[in-house]
Amino acid sequence: MSACEPQGHSPRTAGVVIASTRAAAGIYADDTGPVIVDWLREHGFETFPAMVVPDGEPVGAALRALLTQRPAVVITSGGTGLSPDDRTPEMTLPLLDREIPGIMEGIRRAGAAKTPMAMLSRGHAGAAGRTFIINLPGSPKGVMDGLAVLDPVIGHLCDQLEGSHGH
């Protein structure tokens, strides 16, 4: 049994939202969605197809649509920088009931050890009901760094959001 498969239940589900106006328009291929989907599957999640949407309000619409499916996890990639159309944090924050700042602190710290640009990521991590949502950067390296930080905690995090109080 995977760390992310609740005992006696079917596997947890997860969604992926890629915020990229150019990838959504077909100008170039999305490189981060497959990395995230593979990671989720390796951790026992059943994944919905990755949604590649333009930056801004389409990210909020995609997140709201995914939340109706009650996934355990939603991971976004892209739209966390300082460009005028980087609005993923603004689309995510209103959906969160509780923020989990330590996760983003850990991700920025891990990224900053490799590039100072990681400090510019404005992503959020938190809970929307029993769903964990996290905003990762748009670069494949930034995504891999973020997933490495999540690796040791994702199972316990999901357990806690589901109401398990084991420590």
Short mmCIF file of C-alpha atoms in Angstrom, two decimals:
data_model
loop_
_atom_site.label_atom_id
_atom_site.label_comp_id
_atom_site.label_asym_id
_atom_site.label_seq_id
_atom_site.Cartn_x
_atom_site.Cartn_y
_atom_site.Cartn_z
CA MET A 1 0.00 0.00 0.00
CA SER A 2 1.28 3.46 -0.92
CA ALA A 3 1.86 6.17 1.67
CA CYS A 4 -1.03 8.06 0.09
CA GLU A 5 -3.60 5.29 -0.03
CA PRO A 6 -5.85 5.43 3.00
CA GLN A 7 -6.19 2.07 4.72
CA GLY A 8 -9.31 0.25 3.58
CA HIS A 9 -10.22 2.87 0.99
CA SER A 10 -9.72 3.45 -2.69
CA PRO A 11 -6.67 5.48 -3.73
CA ARG A 12 -6.73 9.21 -3.17
CA THR A 13 -7.35 11.43 -6.17
CA ALA A 14 -5.35 14.44 -7.29
CA GLY A 15 -5.60 17.21 -9.84
CA VAL A 16 -2.99 19.28 -11.66
CA VAL A 17 -3.47 22.80 -13.04
CA ILE A 18 -0.79 24.28 -15.29
CA ALA A 19 -0.97 28.07 -15.58
CA SER A 20 0.61 28.97 -18.90
CA THR A 21 -0.97 31.17 -21.51
CA ARG A 22 1.52 30.05 -24.17
CA ALA A 23 1.23 26.32 -23.41
CA ALA A 24 -2.58 26.63 -23.36
CA ALA A 25 -2.38 28.25 -26.82
CA GLY A 26 -0.19 25.44 -28.13
CA ILE A 27 2.85 27.67 -28.66
CA TYR A 28 4.94 25.17 -26.72
CA ALA A 29 4.44 21.95 -24.83
CA ASP A 30 3.84 21.88 -21.10
CA ASP A 31 6.88 20.32 -19.41
CA THR A 32 5.73 20.44 -15.78
CA GLY A 33 2.36 18.67 -15.89
CA PRO A 34 3.84 15.26 -16.77
CA VAL A 35 6.43 15.60 -13.97
CA ILE A 36 3.72 16.35 -11.41
CA VAL A 37 1.36 13.61 -12.65
CA ASP A 38 4.18 11.03 -12.53
CA TRP A 39 5.10 12.09 -8.98
CA LEU A 40 1.49 11.86 -7.85
CA ARG A 41 1.07 8.40 -9.38
CA GLU A 42 4.32 7.23 -7.77
CA HIS A 43 2.77 8.29 -4.46
CA GLY A 44 -0.40 6.27 -4.99
CA PHE A 45 -2.75 8.97 -6.27
CA GLU A 46 -5.20 8.49 -9.10
CA THR A 47 -4.88 11.66 -11.16
CA PHE A 48 -7.37 13.58 -13.21
CA PRO A 49 -5.93 14.70 -16.58
CA ALA A 50 -3.70 17.76 -16.14
CA MET A 51 -5.49 20.98 -17.05
CA VAL A 52 -3.39 23.50 -19.02
CA VAL A 53 -5.05 26.90 -18.84
CA PRO A 54 -4.11 30.53 -19.55
CA ASP A 55 -2.80 32.60 -16.66
CA GLY A 56 -5.26 34.56 -14.53
CA GLU A 57 -8.95 33.83 -13.99
CA PRO A 58 -8.89 30.53 -15.94
CA VAL A 59 -6.66 29.18 -13.13
CA GLY A 60 -9.34 30.06 -10.58
CA ALA A 61 -12.03 28.43 -12.72
CA ALA A 62 -9.94 25.25 -13.07
CA LEU A 63 -9.29 25.12 -9.31
CA ARG A 64 -12.97 25.58 -8.50
CA ALA A 65 -13.92 22.86 -11.00
CA LEU A 66 -11.39 20.44 -9.49
CA LEU A 67 -12.58 21.14 -5.95
CA THR A 68 -16.08 19.93 -6.90
CA GLN A 69 -14.48 16.48 -7.37
CA ARG A 70 -13.10 16.53 -3.80
CA PRO A 71 -9.53 15.45 -4.58
CA ALA A 72 -7.05 14.92 -1.77
CA VAL A 73 -4.46 17.10 -3.53
CA VAL A 74 -4.36 19.82 -6.19
CA ILE A 75 -0.97 20.97 -7.46
CA THR A 76 -0.58 24.01 -9.67
CA SER A 77 2.49 25.00 -11.65
CA GLY A 78 3.14 28.44 -13.07
CA GLY A 79 1.81 31.91 -12.53
CA THR A 80 3.62 32.47 -9.22
CA GLY A 81 6.11 35.11 -10.35
CA LEU A 82 5.87 38.87 -10.64
CA SER A 83 4.74 39.34 -14.25
CA PRO A 84 1.42 41.20 -14.56
CA ASP A 85 -0.41 38.02 -15.65
CA ASP A 86 1.10 35.85 -12.87
CA ARG A 87 -2.09 35.54 -10.82
CA THR A 88 -2.10 31.94 -9.56
CA PRO A 89 -1.61 32.96 -5.88
CA GLU A 90 -4.50 35.44 -6.16
CA MET A 91 -6.73 32.71 -7.65
CA THR A 92 -5.73 30.21 -4.96
CA LEU A 93 -5.83 32.20 -1.72
CA PRO A 94 -9.61 32.85 -1.64
CA LEU A 95 -10.21 29.09 -1.92
CA LEU A 96 -8.08 28.20 1.13
CA ASP A 97 -9.69 27.71 4.53
CA ARG A 98 -6.26 27.42 6.17
CA GLU A 99 -2.79 28.26 4.93
CA ILE A 100 0.17 25.96 5.61
CA PRO A 101 3.04 28.48 5.45
CA GLY A 102 5.79 26.09 6.52
CA ILE A 103 5.49 24.16 3.28
CA MET A 104 6.08 27.23 1.12
CA GLU A 105 8.87 28.37 3.43
CA GLY A 106 10.54 24.98 2.93
CA ILE A 107 10.09 25.10 -0.84
CA ARG A 108 11.49 28.63 -1.14
CA ARG A 109 14.41 27.72 1.14
CA ALA A 110 15.22 24.59 -0.92
CA GLY A 111 14.96 26.52 -4.18
CA ALA A 112 17.01 29.46 -2.94
CA ALA A 113 19.87 27.06 -2.18
CA LYS A 114 20.05 26.52 -5.97
CA THR A 115 18.96 29.90 -7.35
CA PRO A 116 18.14 33.19 -5.62
CA MET A 117 15.21 33.59 -8.05
CA ALA A 118 13.26 31.05 -5.95
CA MET A 119 12.67 33.81 -3.39
CA LEU A 120 10.45 35.56 -5.97
CA SER A 121 7.87 32.74 -6.03
CA ARG A 122 4.64 33.92 -4.44
CA GLY A 123 2.86 30.57 -4.22
CA HIS A 124 0.56 29.43 -1.44
CA ALA A 125 -0.04 26.08 0.24
CA GLY A 126 -3.09 25.28 2.28
CA ALA A 127 -6.30 23.39 2.80
CA ALA A 128 -9.61 23.92 1.05
CA GLY A 129 -11.79 21.66 3.16
CA ARG A 130 -10.00 18.30 3.04
CA THR A 131 -8.08 19.15 -0.14
CA PHE A 132 -4.45 20.21 -0.01
CA ILE A 133 -3.64 22.85 -2.63
CA ILE A 134 -0.14 24.02 -3.47
CA ASN A 135 1.25 26.47 -6.03
CA LEU A 136 4.58 25.41 -7.51
CA PRO A 137 6.72 27.49 -9.88
CA GLY A 138 6.44 27.08 -13.64
CA SER A 139 9.89 25.65 -14.30
CA PRO A 140 10.52 21.89 -14.30
CA LYS A 141 13.45 22.34 -11.88
CA GLY A 142 11.32 24.45 -9.55
CA VAL A 143 8.59 21.81 -9.67
CA MET A 144 11.04 19.01 -8.89
CA ASP A 145 12.48 21.01 -5.97
CA GLY A 146 8.97 21.58 -4.62
CA LEU A 147 7.97 17.94 -4.97
CA ALA A 148 11.15 16.90 -3.14
CA VAL A 149 10.06 19.06 -0.19
CA LEU A 150 6.57 17.52 -0.25
CA ASP A 151 7.89 13.96 -0.56
CA PRO A 152 8.33 13.15 3.16
CA VAL A 153 5.14 14.89 4.33
CA ILE A 154 2.44 14.32 1.70
CA GLY A 155 1.04 11.11 3.21
CA HIS A 156 0.86 12.50 6.75
CA LEU A 157 -0.57 15.77 5.44
CA CYS A 158 -3.39 13.92 3.64
CA ASP A 159 -4.03 11.75 6.70
CA GLN A 160 -4.44 14.84 8.88
CA LEU A 161 -6.76 16.60 6.42
CA GLU A 162 -8.89 13.44 6.35
CA GLY A 163 -9.18 13.56 10.13
CA SER A 164 -6.56 11.04 11.20
CA HIS A 165 -4.85 12.37 14.29
CA GLY A 166 -1.84 10.03 14.30
CA HIS A 167 1.43 11.88 14.89
#
